[in-house]
mmCIF file of C-alpha atoms in Angstrom:
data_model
loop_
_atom_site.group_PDB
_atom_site.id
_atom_site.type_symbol
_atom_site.label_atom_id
_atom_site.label_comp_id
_atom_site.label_asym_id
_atom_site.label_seq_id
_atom_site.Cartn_x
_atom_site.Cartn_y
_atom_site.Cartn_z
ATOM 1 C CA UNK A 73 6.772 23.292 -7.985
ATOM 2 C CA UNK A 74 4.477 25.371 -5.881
ATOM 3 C CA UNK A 75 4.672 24.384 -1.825
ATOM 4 C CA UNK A 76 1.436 25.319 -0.248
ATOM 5 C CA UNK A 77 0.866 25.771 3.551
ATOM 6 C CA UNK A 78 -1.181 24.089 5.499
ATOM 7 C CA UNK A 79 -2.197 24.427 9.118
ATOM 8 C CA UNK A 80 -2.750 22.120 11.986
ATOM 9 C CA UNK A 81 -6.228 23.447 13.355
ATOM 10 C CA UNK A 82 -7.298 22.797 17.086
ATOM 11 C CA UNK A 83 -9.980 19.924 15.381
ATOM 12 C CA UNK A 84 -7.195 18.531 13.396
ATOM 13 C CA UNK A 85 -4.727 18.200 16.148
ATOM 14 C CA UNK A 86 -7.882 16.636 18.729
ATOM 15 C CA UNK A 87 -8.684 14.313 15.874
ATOM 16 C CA UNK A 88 -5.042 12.850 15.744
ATOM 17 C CA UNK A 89 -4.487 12.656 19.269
ATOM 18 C CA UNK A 90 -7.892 10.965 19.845
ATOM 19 C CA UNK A 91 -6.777 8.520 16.876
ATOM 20 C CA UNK A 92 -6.187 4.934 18.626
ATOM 21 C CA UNK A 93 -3.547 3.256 16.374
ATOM 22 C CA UNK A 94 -3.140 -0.723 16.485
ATOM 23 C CA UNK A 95 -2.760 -3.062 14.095
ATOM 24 C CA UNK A 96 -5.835 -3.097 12.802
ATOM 25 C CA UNK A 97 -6.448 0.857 13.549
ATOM 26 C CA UNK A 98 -7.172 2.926 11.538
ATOM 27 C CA UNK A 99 -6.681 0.702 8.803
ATOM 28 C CA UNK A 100 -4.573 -3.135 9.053
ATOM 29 C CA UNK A 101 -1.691 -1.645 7.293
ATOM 30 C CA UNK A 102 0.042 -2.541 10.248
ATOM 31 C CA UNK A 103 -1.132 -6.149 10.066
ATOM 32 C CA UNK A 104 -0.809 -7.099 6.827
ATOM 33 C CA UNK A 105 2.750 -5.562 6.537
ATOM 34 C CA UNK A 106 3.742 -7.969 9.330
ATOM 35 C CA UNK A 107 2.216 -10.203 7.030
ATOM 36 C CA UNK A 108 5.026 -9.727 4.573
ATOM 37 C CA UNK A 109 7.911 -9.404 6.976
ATOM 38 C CA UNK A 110 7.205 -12.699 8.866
ATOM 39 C CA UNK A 111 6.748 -14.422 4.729
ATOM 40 C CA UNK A 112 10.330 -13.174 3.784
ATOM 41 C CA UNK A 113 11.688 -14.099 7.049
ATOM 42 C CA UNK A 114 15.337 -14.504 7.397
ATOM 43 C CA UNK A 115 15.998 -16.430 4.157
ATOM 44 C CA UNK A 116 13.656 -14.025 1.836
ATOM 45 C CA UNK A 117 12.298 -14.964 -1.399
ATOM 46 C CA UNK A 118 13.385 -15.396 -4.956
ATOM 47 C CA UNK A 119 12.071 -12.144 -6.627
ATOM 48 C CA UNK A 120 9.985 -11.919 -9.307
ATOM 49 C CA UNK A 121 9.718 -10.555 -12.858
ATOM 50 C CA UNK A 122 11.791 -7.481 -14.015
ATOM 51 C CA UNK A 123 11.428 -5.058 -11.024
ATOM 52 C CA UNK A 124 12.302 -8.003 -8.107
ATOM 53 C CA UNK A 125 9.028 -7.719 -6.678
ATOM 54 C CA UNK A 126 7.018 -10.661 -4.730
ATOM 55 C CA UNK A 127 6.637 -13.957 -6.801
ATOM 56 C CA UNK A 128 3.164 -14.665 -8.461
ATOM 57 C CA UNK A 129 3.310 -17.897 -7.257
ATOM 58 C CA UNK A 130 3.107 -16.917 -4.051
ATOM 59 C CA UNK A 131 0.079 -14.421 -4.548
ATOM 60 C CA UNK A 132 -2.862 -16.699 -3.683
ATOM 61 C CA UNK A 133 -1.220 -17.945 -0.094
ATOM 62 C CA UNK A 134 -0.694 -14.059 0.854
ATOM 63 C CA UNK A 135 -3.841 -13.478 -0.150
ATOM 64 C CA UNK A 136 -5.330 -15.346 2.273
ATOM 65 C CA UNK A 137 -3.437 -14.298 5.123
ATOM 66 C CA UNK A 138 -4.440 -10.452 4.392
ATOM 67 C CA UNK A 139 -7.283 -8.139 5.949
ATOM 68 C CA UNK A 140 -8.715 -7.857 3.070
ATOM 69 C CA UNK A 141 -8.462 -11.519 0.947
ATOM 70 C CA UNK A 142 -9.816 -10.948 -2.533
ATOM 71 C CA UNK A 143 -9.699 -14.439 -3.363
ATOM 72 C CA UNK A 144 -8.696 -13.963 -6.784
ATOM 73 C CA UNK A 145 -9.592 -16.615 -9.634
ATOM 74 C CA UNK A 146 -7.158 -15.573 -12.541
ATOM 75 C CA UNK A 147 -5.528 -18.540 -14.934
ATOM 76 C CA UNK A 148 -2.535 -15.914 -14.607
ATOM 77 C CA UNK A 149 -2.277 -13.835 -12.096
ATOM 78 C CA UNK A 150 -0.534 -10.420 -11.895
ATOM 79 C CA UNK A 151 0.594 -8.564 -8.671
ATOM 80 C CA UNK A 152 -0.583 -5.937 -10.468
ATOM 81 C CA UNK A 153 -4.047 -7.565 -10.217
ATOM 82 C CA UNK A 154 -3.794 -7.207 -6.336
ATOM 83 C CA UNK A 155 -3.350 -4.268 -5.210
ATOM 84 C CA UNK A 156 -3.250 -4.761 -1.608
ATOM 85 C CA UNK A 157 -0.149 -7.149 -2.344
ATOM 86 C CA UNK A 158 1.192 -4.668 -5.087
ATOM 87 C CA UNK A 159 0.819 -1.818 -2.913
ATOM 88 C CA UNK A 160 2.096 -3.419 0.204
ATOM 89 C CA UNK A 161 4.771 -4.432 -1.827
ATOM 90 C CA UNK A 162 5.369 -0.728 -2.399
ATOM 91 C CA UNK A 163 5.898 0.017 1.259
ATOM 92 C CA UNK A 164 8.759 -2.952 1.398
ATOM 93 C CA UNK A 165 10.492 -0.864 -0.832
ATOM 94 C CA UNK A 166 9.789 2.553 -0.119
ATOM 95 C CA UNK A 167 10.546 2.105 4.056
ATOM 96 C CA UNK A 168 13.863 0.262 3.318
ATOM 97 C CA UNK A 169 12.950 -3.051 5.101
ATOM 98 C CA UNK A 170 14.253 -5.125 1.843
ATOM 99 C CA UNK A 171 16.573 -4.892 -0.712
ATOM 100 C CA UNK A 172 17.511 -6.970 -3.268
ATOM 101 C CA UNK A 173 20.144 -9.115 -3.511
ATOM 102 C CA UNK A 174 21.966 -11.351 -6.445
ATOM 103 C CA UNK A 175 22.528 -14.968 -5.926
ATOM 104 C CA UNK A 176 24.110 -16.508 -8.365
ATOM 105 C CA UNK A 177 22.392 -15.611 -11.810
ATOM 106 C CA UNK A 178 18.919 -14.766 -9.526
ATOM 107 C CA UNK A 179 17.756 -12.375 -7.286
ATOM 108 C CA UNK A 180 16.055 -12.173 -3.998
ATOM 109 C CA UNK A 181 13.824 -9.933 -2.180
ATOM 110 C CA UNK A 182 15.031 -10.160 1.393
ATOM 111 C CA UNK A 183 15.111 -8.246 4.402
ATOM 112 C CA UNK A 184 17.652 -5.819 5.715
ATOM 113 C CA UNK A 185 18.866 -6.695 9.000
ATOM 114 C CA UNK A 186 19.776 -3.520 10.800
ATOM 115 C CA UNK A 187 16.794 -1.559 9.110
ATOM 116 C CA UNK A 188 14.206 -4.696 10.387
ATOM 117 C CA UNK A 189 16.006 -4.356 13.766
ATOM 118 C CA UNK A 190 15.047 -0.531 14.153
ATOM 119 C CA UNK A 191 11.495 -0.985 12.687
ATOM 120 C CA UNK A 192 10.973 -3.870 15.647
ATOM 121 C CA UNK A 193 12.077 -1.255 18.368
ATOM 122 C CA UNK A 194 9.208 1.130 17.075
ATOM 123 C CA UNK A 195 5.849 1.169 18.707
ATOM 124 C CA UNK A 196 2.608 1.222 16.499
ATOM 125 C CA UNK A 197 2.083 4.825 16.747
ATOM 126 C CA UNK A 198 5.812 4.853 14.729
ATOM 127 C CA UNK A 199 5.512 2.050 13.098
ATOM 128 C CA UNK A 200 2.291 3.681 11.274
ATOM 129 C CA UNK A 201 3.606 6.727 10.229
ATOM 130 C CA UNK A 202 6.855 5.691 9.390
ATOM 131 C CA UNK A 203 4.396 3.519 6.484
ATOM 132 C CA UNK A 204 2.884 6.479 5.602
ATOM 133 C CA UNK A 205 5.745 8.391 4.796
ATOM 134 C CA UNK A 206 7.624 6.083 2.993
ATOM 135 C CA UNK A 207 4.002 5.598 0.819
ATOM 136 C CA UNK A 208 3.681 9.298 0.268
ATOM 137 C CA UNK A 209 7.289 10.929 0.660
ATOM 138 C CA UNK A 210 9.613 8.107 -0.717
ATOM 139 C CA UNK A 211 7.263 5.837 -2.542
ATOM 140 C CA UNK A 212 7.401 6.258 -6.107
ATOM 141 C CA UNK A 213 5.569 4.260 -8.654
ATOM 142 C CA UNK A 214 8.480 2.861 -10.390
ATOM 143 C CA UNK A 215 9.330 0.867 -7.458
ATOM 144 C CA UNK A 216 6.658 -1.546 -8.495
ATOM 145 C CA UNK A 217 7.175 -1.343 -11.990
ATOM 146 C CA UNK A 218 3.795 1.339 -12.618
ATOM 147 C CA UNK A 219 4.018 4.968 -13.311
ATOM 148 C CA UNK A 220 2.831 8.085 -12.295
ATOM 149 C CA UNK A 221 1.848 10.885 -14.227
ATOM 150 C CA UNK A 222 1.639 13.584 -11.522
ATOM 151 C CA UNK A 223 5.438 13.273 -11.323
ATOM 152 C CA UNK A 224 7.612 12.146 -8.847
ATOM 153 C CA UNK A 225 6.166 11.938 -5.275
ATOM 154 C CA UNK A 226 2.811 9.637 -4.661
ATOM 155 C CA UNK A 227 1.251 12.421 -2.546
ATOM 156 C CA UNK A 228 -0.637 14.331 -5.051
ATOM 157 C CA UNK A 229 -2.553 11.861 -7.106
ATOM 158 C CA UNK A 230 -3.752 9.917 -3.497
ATOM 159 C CA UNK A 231 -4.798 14.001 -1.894
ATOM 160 C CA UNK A 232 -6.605 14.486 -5.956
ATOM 161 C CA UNK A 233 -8.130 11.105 -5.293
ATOM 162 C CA UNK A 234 -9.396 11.910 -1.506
ATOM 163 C CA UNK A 235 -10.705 15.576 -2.410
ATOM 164 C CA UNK A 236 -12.861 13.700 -5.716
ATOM 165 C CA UNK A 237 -14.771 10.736 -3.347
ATOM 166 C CA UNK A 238 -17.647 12.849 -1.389
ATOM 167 C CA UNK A 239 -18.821 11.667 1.521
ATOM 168 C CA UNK A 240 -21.593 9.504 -0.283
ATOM 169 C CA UNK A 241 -18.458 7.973 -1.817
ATOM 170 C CA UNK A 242 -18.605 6.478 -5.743
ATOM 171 C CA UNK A 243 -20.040 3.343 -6.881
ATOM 172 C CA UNK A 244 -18.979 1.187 -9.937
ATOM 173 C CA UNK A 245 -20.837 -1.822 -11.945
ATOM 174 C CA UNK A 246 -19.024 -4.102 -10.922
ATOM 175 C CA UNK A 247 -19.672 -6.192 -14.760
ATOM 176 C CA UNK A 248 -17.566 -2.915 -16.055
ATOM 177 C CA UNK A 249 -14.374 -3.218 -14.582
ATOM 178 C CA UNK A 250 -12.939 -1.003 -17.473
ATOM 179 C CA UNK A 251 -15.003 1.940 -16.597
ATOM 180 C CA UNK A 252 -13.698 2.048 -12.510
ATOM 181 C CA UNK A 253 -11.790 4.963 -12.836
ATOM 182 C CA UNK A 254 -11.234 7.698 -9.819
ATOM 183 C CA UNK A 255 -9.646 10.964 -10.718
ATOM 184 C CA UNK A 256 -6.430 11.383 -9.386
ATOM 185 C CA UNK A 257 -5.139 7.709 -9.078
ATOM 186 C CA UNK A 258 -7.414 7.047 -11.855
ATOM 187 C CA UNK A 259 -6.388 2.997 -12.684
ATOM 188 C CA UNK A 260 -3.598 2.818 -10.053
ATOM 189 C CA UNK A 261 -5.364 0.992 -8.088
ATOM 190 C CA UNK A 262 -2.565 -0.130 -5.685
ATOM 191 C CA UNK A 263 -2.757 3.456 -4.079
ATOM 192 C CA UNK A 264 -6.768 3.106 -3.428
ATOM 193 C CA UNK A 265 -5.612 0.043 -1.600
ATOM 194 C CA UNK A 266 -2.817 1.845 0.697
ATOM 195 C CA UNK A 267 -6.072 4.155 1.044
ATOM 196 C CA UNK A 268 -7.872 1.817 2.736
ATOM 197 C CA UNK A 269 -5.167 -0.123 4.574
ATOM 198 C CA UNK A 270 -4.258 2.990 6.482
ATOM 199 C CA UNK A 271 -7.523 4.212 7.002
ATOM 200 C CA UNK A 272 -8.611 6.951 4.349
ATOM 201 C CA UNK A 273 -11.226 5.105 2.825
ATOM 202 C CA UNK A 274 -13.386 2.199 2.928
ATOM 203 C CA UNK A 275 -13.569 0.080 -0.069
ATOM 204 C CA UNK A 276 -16.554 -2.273 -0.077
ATOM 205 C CA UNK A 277 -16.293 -5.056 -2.580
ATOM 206 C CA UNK A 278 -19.174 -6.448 -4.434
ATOM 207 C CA UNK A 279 -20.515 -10.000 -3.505
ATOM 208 C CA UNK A 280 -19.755 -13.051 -5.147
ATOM 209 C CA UNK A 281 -22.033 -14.809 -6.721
#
C-alpha cells in the first residue's frame, strides 16, 4: 500500500486551533454518542441479529433522542436503514466502549467498565478525536455487519467521498432513492452520516410531505 505525506500548513494548523469543539461542535457526534452510552447504561442491552449490534426494537426511541431524528416509517425496520444509529453504532465498537457478552444462550451489548471510566476523564477536545480515530483508524465495516471494498481501513472511501462533493455539494430526487449514490462510500450510507455528525458535511434532508 502506498503511504502518502501530507503536511500541516500554517492555514490548516489556525483552522484547527480556531475549531471550538462541544457537543454539538463541529458536528453532535459528541451528543448523540452520549446518547448511546447513557441507553446501555450499566445493565446494557440484549444485542441484536448476527453481528450483536443495537436491537431494532429499540430504533424508533433512539431515533428520537438524536440530532438528527429521521423519523422513520418502515413496517420493518433495519439499523441498516439508519445510518446515524448504524454508524454510531460503529463507533461503540470501534472505540472499545462495549463488548459483547454471553448470557445464558443470548448476548448483550454492554459497556466496558474501565474503558467507559477513561473515556469520562477525557475532555471534549479528546473525547472528539478519540471518535474520529476509532471511525477512520480502527473502524472497519464488518463491525456492523457491511463491507468495504476499498479494503481494510474506513479512511479512504470517506477522503474519495469528501474530494467528489464540490462545494455546491450534490443533490438527489428524493422519489429515486436507488439512484443516491456518492463515489467513494457510494451506498454506505452510515459513513455519510459519521460525515455529518463530526462535522465534514451537511446533509439536508428533503421535507415531508
Amino acid at each position: 500500500m502506498m503511504m502518502m505525506d501530507y503536511k500541516l500548513t500554517t492555514d490548516m494548523e489556525k483552522c484547527l486551533r480556531d475549531q471550538a469543539i462541544t457537543n454539538d461542535m463541529p458536528g453532535p457526534v459528541l451528543r448523540d454518542f452520549q446518547v448511546l452510552l447513557d441507553f446501555l447504561g450499566v445493565e446494557g442491552v440484549e444485542a441484536g441479529g448476527k453481528y450483536n449490534l443495537l436491537p431494532l426494537k429499540y430504533i424508533a426511541e433512539l431515533d428520537r433522542c438524536l440530532s438528527r431524528p429521521l423519523n422513520l416509517e418502515l413496517k420493518r425496520p433495519m439499523l441498516r436503514s439508519h445510518p446515524y444509529l448504524l454508524g454510531l453504532n460503529l463507533l461503540l465498537r470501534a472505540s472499545g466502549l462495549t463488548r459483547v457478552e454471553a448470557v445464558g444462550a443470548k448476548a448483550r451489548l454492554i459497556l466496558d467498565p474501565p474503558m467507559l471510566s477513561q473515556w469520562n476523564q477525557l475532555n471534549p477536545t479528546e473525547q472528539y478525536f478519540n471518535l474520529l480515530e476509532a471511525w477512520l483508524r480502527f473502524g472497519r465495516a464488518e463491525m456492523v455487519g457491511e463491507s468495504n471494498g476499498w479494503g481494510d481501513s474506513l479512511l479512504p472511501p470517506c477522503r474519495q467521498a469528501w474530494r467528489d462533493l464540490s462545494e455546491g455539494g450534490r443533490r438527489f430526487d428524493s422519489e429515486k432513492p436507488a439512484h443516491v449514490y456518492i463515489h467513494g462510500i457510494g451506498r454506505d450510507f452510515y459513513q455519510l452520516g459519521l460525515m455529518e455528525l463530526v462535522g465534514l458535511i451537511k446533509i439536508e434532508q428533503p421535507p415531508r410531505g
